[in-house]
C-alpha positions as CSV (number, residue, x, y, z in Angstrom):
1,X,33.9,13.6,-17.6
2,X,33.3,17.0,-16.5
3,X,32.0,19.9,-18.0
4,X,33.5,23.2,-17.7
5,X,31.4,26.3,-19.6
6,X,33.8,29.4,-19.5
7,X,31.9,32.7,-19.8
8,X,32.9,36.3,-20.8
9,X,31.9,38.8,-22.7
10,X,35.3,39.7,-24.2
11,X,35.5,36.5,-27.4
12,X,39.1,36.9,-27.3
13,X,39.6,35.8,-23.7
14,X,36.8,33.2,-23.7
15,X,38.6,31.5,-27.1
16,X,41.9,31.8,-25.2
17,X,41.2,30.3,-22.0
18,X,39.0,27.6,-24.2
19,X,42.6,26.6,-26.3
20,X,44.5,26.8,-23.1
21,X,42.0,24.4,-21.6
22,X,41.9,21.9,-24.7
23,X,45.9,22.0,-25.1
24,X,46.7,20.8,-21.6
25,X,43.7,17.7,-22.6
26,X,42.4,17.6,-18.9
27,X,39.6,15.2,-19.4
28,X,37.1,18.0,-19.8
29,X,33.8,18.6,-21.7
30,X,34.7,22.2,-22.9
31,X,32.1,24.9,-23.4
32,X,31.7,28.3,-24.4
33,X,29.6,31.1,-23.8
34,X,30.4,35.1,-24.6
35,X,27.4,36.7,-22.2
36,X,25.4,36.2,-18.8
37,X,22.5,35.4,-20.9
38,X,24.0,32.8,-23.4
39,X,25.8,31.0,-19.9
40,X,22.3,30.7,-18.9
41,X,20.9,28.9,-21.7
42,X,23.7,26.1,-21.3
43,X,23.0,26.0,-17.4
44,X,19.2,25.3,-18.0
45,X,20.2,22.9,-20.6
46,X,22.5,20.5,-19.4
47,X,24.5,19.9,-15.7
48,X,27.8,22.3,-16.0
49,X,30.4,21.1,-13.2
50,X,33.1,24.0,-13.3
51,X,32.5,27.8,-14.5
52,X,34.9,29.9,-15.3
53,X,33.3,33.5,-15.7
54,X,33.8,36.9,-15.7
55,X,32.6,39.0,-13.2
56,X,32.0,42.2,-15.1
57,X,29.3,41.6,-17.7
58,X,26.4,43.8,-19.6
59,X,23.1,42.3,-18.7
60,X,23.2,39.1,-16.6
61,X,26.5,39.7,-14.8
62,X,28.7,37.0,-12.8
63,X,26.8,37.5,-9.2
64,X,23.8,37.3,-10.6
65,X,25.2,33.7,-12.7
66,X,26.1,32.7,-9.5
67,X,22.8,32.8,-7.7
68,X,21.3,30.8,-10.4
69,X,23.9,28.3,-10.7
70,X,23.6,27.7,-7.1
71,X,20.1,27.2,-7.0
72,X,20.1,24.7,-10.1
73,X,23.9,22.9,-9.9
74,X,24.8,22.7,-6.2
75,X,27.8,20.5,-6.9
76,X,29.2,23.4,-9.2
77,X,32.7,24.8,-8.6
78,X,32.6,29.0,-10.1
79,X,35.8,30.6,-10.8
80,X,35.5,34.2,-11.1
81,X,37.8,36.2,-13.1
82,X,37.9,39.9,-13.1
83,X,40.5,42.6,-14.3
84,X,38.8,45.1,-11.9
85,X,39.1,45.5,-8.0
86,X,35.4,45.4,-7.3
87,X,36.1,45.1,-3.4
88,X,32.0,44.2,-3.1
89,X,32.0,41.9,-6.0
90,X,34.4,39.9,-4.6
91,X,34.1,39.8,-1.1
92,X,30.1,38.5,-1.9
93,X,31.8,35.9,-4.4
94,X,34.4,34.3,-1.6
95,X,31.5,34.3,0.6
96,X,29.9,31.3,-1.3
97,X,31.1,28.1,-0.9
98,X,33.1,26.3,-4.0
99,X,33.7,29.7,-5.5
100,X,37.2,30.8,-6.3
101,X,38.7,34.0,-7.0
102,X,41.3,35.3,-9.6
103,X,42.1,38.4,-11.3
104,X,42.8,38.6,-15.6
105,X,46.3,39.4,-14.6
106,X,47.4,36.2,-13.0
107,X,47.5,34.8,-16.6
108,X,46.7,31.3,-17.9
109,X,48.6,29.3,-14.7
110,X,46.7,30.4,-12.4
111,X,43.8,29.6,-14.4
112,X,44.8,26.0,-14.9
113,X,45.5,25.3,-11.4
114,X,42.9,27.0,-10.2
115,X,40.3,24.4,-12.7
116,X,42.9,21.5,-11.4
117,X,41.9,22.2,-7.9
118,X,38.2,22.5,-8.8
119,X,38.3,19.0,-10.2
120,X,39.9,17.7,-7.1
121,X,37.1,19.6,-5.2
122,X,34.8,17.4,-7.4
123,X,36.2,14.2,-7.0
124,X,36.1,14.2,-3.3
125,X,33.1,15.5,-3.0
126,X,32.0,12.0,-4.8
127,X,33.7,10.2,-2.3
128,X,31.2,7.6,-0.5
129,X,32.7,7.0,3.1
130,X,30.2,9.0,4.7
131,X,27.2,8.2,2.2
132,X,27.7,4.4,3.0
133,X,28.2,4.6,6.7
134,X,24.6,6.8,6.4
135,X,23.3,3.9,4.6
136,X,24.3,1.1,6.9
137,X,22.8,3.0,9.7
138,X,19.9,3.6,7.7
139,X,19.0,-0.1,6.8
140,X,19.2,-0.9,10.5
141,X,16.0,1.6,11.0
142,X,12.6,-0.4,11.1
143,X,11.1,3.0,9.7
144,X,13.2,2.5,6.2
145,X,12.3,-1.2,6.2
146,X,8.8,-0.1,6.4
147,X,9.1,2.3,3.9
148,X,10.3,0.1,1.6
149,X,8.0,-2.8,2.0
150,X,5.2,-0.4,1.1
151,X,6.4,1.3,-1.6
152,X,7.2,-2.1,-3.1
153,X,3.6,-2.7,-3.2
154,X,2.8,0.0,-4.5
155,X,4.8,-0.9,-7.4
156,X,4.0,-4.1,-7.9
157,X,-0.2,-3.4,-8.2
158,X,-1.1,-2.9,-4.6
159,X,-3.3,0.0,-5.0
160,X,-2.5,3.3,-3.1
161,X,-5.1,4.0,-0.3
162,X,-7.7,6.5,-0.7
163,X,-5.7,8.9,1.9
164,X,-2.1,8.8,1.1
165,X,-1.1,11.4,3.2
166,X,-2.0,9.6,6.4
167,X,-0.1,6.5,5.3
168,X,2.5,8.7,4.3
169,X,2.6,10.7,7.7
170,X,2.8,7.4,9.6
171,X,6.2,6.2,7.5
172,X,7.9,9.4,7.7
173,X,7.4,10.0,3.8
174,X,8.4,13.6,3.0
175,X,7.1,13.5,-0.6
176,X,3.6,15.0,-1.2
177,X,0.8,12.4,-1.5
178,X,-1.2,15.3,-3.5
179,X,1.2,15.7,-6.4
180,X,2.8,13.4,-9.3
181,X,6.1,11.9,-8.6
182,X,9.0,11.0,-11.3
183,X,10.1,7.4,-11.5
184,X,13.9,6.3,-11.9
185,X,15.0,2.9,-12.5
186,X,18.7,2.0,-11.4
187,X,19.9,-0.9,-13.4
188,X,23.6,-1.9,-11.8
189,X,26.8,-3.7,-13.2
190,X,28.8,-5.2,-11.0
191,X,32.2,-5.4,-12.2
192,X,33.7,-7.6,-9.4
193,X,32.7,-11.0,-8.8
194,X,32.8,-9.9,-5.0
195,X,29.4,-8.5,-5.3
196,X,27.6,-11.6,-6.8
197,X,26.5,-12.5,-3.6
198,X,22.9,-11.4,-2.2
199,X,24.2,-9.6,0.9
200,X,26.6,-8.0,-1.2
201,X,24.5,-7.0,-4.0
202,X,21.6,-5.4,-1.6
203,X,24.5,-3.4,0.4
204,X,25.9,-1.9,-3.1
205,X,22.4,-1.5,-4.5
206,X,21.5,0.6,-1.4
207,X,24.6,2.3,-1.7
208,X,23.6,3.4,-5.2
209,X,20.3,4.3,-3.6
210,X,21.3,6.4,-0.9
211,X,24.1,8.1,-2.6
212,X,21.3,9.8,-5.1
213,X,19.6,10.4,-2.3
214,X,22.3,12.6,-1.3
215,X,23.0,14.3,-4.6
216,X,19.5,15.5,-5.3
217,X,17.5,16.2,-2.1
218,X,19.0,19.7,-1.9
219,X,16.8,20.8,-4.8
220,X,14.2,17.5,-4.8
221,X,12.1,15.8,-2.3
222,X,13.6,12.4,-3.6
223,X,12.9,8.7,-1.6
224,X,14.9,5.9,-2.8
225,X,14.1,1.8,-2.4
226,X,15.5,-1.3,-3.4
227,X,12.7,-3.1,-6.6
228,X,11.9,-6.8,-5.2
229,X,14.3,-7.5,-8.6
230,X,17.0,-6.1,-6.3
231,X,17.4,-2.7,-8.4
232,X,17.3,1.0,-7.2
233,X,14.0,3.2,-7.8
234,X,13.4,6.7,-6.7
235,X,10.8,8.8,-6.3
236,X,11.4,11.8,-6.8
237,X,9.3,15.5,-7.0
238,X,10.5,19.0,-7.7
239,X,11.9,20.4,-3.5
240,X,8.9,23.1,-2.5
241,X,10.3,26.2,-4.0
242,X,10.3,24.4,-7.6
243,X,6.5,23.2,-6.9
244,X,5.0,26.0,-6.4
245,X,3.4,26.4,-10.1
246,X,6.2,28.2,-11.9
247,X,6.2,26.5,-15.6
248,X,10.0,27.5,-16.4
249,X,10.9,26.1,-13.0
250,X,9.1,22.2,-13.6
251,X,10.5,22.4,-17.4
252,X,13.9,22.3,-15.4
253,X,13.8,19.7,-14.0
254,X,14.4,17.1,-16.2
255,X,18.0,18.6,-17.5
256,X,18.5,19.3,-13.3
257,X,18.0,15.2,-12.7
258,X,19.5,14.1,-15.8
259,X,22.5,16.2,-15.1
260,X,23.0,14.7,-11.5
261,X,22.3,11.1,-12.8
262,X,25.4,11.4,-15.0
263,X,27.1,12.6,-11.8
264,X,25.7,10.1,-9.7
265,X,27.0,7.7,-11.9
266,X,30.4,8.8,-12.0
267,X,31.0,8.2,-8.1
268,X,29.6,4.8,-8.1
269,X,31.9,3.9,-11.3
270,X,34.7,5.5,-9.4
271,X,34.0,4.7,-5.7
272,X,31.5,1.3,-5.7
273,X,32.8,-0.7,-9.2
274,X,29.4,-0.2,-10.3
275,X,28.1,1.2,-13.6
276,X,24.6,2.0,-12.9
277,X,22.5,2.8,-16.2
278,X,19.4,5.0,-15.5
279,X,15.7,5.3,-16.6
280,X,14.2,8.6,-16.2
281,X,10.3,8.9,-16.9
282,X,9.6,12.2,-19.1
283,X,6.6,13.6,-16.8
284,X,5.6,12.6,-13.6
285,X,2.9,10.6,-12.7
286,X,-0.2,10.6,-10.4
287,X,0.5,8.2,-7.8
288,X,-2.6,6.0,-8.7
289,X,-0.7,5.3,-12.0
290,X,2.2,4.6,-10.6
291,X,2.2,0.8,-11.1
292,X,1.5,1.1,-14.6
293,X,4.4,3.9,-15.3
294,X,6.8,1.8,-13.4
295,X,6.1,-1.2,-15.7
296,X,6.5,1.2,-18.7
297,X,9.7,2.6,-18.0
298,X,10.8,-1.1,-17.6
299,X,10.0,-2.5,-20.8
300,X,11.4,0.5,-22.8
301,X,14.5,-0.3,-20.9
302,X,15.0,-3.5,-22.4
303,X,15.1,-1.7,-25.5
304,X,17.8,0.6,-25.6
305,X,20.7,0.9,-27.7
306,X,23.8,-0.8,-27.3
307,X,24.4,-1.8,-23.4
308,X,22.8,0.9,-22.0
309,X,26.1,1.3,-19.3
310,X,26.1,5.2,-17.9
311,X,23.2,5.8,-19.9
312,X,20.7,8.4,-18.5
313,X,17.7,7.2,-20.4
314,X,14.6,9.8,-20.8
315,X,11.9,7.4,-21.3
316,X,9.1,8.8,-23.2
317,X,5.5,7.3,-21.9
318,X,3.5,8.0,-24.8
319,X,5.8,5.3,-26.7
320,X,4.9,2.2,-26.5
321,X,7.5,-0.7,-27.1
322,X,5.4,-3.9,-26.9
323,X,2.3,-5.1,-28.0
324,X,1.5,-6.1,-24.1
325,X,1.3,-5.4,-20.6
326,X,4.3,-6.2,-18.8
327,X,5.3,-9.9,-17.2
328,X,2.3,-11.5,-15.0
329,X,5.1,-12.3,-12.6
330,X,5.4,-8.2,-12.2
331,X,1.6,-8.2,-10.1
332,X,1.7,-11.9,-8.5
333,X,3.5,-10.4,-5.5
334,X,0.2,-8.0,-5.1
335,X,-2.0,-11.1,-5.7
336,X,0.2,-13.2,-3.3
337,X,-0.5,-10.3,-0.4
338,X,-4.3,-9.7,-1.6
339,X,-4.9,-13.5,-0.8
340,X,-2.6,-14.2,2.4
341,X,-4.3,-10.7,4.1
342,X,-8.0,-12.0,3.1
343,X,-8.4,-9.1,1.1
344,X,-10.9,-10.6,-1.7
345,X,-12.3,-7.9,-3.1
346,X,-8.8,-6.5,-4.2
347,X,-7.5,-9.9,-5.2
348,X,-10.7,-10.7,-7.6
349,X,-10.1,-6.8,-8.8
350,X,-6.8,-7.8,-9.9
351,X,-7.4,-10.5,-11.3
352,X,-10.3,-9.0,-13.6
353,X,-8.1,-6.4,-14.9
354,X,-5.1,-9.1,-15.5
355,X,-7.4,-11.7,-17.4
356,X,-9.6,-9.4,-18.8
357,X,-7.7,-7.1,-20.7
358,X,-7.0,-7.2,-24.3
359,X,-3.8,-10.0,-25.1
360,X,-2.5,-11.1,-28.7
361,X,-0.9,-14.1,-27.9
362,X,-1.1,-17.7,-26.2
363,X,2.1,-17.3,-24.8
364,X,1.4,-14.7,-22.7
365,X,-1.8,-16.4,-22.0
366,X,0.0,-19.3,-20.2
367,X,2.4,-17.6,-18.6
368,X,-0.5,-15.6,-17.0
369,X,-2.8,-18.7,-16.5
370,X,0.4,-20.5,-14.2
371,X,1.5,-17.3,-12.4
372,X,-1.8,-17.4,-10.8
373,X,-1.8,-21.1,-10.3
374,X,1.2,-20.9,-8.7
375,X,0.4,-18.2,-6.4
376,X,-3.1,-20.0,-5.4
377,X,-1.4,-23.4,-5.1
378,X,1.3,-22.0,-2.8
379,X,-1.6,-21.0,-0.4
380,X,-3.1,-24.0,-1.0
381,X,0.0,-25.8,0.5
382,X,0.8,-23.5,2.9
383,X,-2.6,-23.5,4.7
384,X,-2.8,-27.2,4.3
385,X,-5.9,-26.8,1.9
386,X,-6.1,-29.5,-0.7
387,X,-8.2,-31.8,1.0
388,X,-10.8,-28.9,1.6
389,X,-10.7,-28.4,-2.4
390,X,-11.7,-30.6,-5.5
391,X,-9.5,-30.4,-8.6
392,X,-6.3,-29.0,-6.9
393,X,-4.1,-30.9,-9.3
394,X,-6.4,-29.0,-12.2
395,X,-4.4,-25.9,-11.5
396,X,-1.5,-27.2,-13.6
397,X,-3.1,-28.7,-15.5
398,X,-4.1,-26.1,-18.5
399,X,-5.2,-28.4,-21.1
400,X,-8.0,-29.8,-19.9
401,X,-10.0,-27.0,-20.2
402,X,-11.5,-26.3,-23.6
403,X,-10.7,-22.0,-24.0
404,X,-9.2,-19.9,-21.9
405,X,-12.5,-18.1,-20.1
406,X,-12.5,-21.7,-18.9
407,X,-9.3,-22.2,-17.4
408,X,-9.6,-18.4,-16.2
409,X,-12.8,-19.4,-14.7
410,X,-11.7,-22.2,-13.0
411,X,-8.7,-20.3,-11.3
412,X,-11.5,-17.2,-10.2
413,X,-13.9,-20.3,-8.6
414,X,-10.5,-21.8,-6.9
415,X,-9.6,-18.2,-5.7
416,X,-12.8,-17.6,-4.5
417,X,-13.6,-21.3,-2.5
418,X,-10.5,-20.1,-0.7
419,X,-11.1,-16.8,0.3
420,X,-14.8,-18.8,1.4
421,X,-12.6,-21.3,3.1
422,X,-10.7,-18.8,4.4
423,X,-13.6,-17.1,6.0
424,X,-15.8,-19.9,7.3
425,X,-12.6,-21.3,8.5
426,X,-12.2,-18.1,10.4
427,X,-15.5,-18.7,11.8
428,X,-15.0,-21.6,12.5
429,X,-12.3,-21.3,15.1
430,X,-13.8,-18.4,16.5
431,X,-16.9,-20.7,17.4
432,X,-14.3,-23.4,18.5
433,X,-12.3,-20.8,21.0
434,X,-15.8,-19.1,22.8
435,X,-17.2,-22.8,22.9
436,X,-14.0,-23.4,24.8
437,X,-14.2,-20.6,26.8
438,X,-17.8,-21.2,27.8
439,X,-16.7,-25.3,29.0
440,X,-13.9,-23.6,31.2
441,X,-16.4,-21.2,32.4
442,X,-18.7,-24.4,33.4
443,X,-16.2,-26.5,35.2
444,X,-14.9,-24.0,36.8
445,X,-17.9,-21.8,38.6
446,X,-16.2,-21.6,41.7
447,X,-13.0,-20.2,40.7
448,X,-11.6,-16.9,39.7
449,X,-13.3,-16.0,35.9
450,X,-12.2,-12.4,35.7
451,X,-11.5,-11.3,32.0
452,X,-7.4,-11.6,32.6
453,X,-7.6,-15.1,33.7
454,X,-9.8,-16.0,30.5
455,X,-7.7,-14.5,28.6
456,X,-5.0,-16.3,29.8
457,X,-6.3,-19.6,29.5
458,X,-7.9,-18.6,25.8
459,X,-4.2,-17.0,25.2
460,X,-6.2,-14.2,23.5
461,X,-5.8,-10.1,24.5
462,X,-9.0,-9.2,27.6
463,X,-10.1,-6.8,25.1
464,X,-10.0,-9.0,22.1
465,X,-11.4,-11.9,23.7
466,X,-14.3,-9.6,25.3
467,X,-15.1,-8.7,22.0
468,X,-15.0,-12.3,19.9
469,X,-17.3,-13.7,23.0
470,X,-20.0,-10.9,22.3
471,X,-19.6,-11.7,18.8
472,X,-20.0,-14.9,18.5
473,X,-22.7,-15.6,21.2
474,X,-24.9,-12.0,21.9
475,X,-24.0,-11.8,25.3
476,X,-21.2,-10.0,26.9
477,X,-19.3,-12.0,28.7
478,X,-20.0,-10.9,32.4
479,X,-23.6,-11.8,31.2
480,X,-23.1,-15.5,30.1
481,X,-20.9,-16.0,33.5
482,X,-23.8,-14.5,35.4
483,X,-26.5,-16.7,34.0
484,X,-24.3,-20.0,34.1
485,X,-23.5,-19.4,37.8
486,X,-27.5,-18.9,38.3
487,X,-28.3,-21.9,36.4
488,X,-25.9,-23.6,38.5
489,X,-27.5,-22.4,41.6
490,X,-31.0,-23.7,40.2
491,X,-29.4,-27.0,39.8
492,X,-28.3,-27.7,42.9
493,X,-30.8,-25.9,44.9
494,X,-33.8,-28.2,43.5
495,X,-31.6,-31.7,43.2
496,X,-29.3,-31.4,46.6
497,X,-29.4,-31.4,50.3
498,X,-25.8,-29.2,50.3
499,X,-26.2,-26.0,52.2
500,X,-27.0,-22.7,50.8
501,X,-23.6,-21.2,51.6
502,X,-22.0,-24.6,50.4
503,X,-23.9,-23.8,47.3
504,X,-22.7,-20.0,46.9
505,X,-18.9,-21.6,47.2
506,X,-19.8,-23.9,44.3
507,X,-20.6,-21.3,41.9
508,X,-17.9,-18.9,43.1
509,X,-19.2,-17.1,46.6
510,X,-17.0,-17.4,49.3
511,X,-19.6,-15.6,51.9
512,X,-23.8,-16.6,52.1
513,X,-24.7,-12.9,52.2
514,X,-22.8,-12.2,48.8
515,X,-24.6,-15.0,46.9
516,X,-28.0,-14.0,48.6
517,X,-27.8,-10.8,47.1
518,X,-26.4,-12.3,43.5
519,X,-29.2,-14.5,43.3
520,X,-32.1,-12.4,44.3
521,X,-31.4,-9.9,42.2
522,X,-31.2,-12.1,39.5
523,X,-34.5,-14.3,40.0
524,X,-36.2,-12.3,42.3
525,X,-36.4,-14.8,45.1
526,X,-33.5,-15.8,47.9
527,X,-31.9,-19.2,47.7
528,X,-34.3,-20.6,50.2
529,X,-37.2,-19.5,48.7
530,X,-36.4,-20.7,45.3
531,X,-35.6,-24.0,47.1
532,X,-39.1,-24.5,48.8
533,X,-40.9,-23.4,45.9
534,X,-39.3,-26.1,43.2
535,X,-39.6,-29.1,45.9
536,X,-43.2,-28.2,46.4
């Protein structure tokens, strides 16, 4: 439904227009106000869709109503009536965008179709051709993927780097990495069975996503994403001219979002066959929190009254609905990444503040103690570990340990043997590749060993393999070829009767001159000097 406020400073024509309005039952939330000022108590309050206001007014007058309504309410339609032919008035009013234009005199018709075509205006506006076409295009782009993935993360307990703002500058993230953000959580009903499908469900939920996208990032620097439950969130943060410190401006925020959520959720009923309820957290929150608000606002959702369907609930932080932290299952995604990227020092973080934390019940316990079994023995599995391991069948196994620091214990020494496994396993094929490297180097003295064609046989980068050889052994490279082709040359020099230049081919000289030089700069001596002095 929309709401219509109807502002003048004469009572008798506000009242009139007001019955007029209510007799012809157009579907409209009717209100009233009888001055500039009073007009602009409603618009901070509460999203008004249609005004219907004087001109002509003592104190705040209709231009002036205007310019604010514009700056807060985008989406709202402003019909001006005046009784006086203010030439300047006017012509600034018709000017504007979604502003229409009558005089007293026209009488009560005029005034009805003239709200009759402001709805219409309305409902296409809400239309969601072009919103969905922007979001197909938009889920093709590997930049929005990206997006997503991360912010997913950071959701779910992956904490937020130390630098946002470069991590935000590389994903394209127009929100500012130095000041809170407000959470919303979409929560869809699908009405046709057509959407119960996966593909379906994403394409709607994005839908949902993009088209509040749309709706607030003329007065909010907004990003939406799809949860990893398959529901909506944005962030969202006041657009720069609201952020700029100005108290009355951030206290109008709240009504600003919750008015565009109820019309947000209009044009999905209307267009997508989706009621979408919405969670609104009362403050923002510092982006290191965020995690923790977004669980918040989740479990106060589950309490709401009634089915919560085109609810725009304001979800106060300070209250808490349960006795405990939200579901394990919410932060084994962020233990899942910690262990697959090696990252042990964030994993056994994690998992301190999951199993350390105050909990009043066994139930919650369990679920906890197999959420990270789970997520350890699906490594374990993956990586074709258990033989590396003892007690791997001890993960599911929680009664065989006597309390719970045992059993949590037990999962910490598991989690840690693996990142160790991980690590010396690392190690170990790093050893095993150079070792590799330094046999074909061996065999194969008199052939081409340039970096390219190690790397080609290693099937490593030049510049990685370069680096791993130096690593593992001390010597560059260049060096270790050098001294195996001398060593070589020492060889054959003492224990054969082949020529010196048959020599220099051996270990990768086509012409005598070249491996005279190579070796005496390396032992000091020529070839033949080296030879007569080891047969002496």
């Amino acid at each position: 439904m929309y709401r219509l406020l109807i502002v003048d400073d004469e009572e008798m024509i506000t009242d009139g227009i007001y019955e007029t309005l209510a007799e012809r039952n157009m579907e409209l939330d009717l209100c009233k106000a009888y001055s500039g000022r009073e007009a602009l108590s409603w618009l901070h309050r509460t999203r008004v869709d249609i005004v219907l206001s004087d001109i002509r007014m003592p104190g705040i007058d209709g231009i002036q109503l205007l310019s604010i309504i514009k700056q807060n309410w985008p989406y709202c339609r402003v019909i001006f009536l005046t009784g006086f032919s203010d030439f300047d008035s006017v012509y600034q009013a018709i000017q504007t965008p979604g502003v229409q234009y009558l005089l007293k005199s026209e009488g009560y018709p005029k005034v009805i179709q003239a709200v009759g075509e402001a709805v219409t205006e309305l409902n296409d506006s809400l239309r969601r051709n072009e919103l969905v076409r922007q979001a197909q295009e938009k889920l093709n782009t590997l930049e929005v993927l990206a997006r997503g993935e991360y912010f997913r993360h950071l959701l779910h307990g992956v904490k937020p780097a130390l630098d946002l703002e470069v991590d935000f500058r590389k994903l394209s993230v127009t929100l500012a990495a130095d000041k809170p953000v407000y959470l919303a959580l979409g929560d869809p009903s699908y009405a046709s069975s057509d959407v119960l499908t996966y593909a379906n469900r994403q394409e709607s939920a994005l839908a949902v996503t993009l088209l509040a996208e749309s709706f607030l990032s003329d007065h909010a620097r907004i990003l939406g994403i799809i949860d990893r439950f398959g529901e909506p969130v944005w962030f969202i943060q006041p657009s720069a001219e609201r952020a700029d410190g100005n108290e009355v401006e951030s206290a109008r925020i709240l009504p600003y979002l919750e008015g565009q959520f109820e019309l947000i959720q209009k044009a999905c009923l209307e267009n997508l066959g989706i009621s979408a309820a919405i969670s609104l957290s009362d403050r923002p929150c510092e982006w290191k929190k965020l995690s923790s608000f977004y669980d918040k606002i989740r479990r106060q959702r589950q309490v709401r009254a009634g089915d919560g369907a085109l609810m725009v609930q304001l979800v106060n932080l300070d209250v808490t609905c349960c006795t405990k932290e939200g579901s394990p299952r919410d932060k084994s995604d962020a233990l899942s990444v910690h262990l697959d990227a090696g990252r042990r020092d964030e994993f056994l973080q994690l998992f301190l503040e999951l199993t350390e934390s105050e909990k009043v019940n066994g139930a919650y316990l369990m679920e906890l103690y197999y959420t990270i079994s789970l997520v350890l023995l699906s490594y374990i599995n993956r990586w074709e570990m258990e033989d590396q391991l003892a007690d791997v069948s001890a993960l599911m196994r929680r009664d065989e340990f006597a309390s719970w620091e045992e059993a949590f214990a037990f999962l910490r020494t598991t989690a840690e043997n693996l990142f160790e496994l991980r690590s010396s396993g690392e190690r170990n094929r790093a050893a095993e590749a150079v070792r590799k490297v330094q046999i074909y180097i061996e065999e194969h003295l008199n052939e081409d060993l340039s970096l390219v064609r190690l790397a080609d046989y290693s099937h490593f980068n030049p510049s990685y393999l370069s680096r791993l050889f130096k690593q593992e052994s001390g010597v560059n490279l260049s060096e270790y070829i050098e001294v195996a082709r001398i060593e070589r040359s020492k060889e054959l020099l003492r224990n054969d009767d082949l020529k010196v230049l048959e020599i220099g081919v051996r270990v990768g000289y086509e012409a005598s001159q070249s491996f005279t030089r190579f070796f005496k700069k390396a032992t000091g001596v020529t070839p033949q000097e080296y030879r007569a002095t080891s047969r002496m």
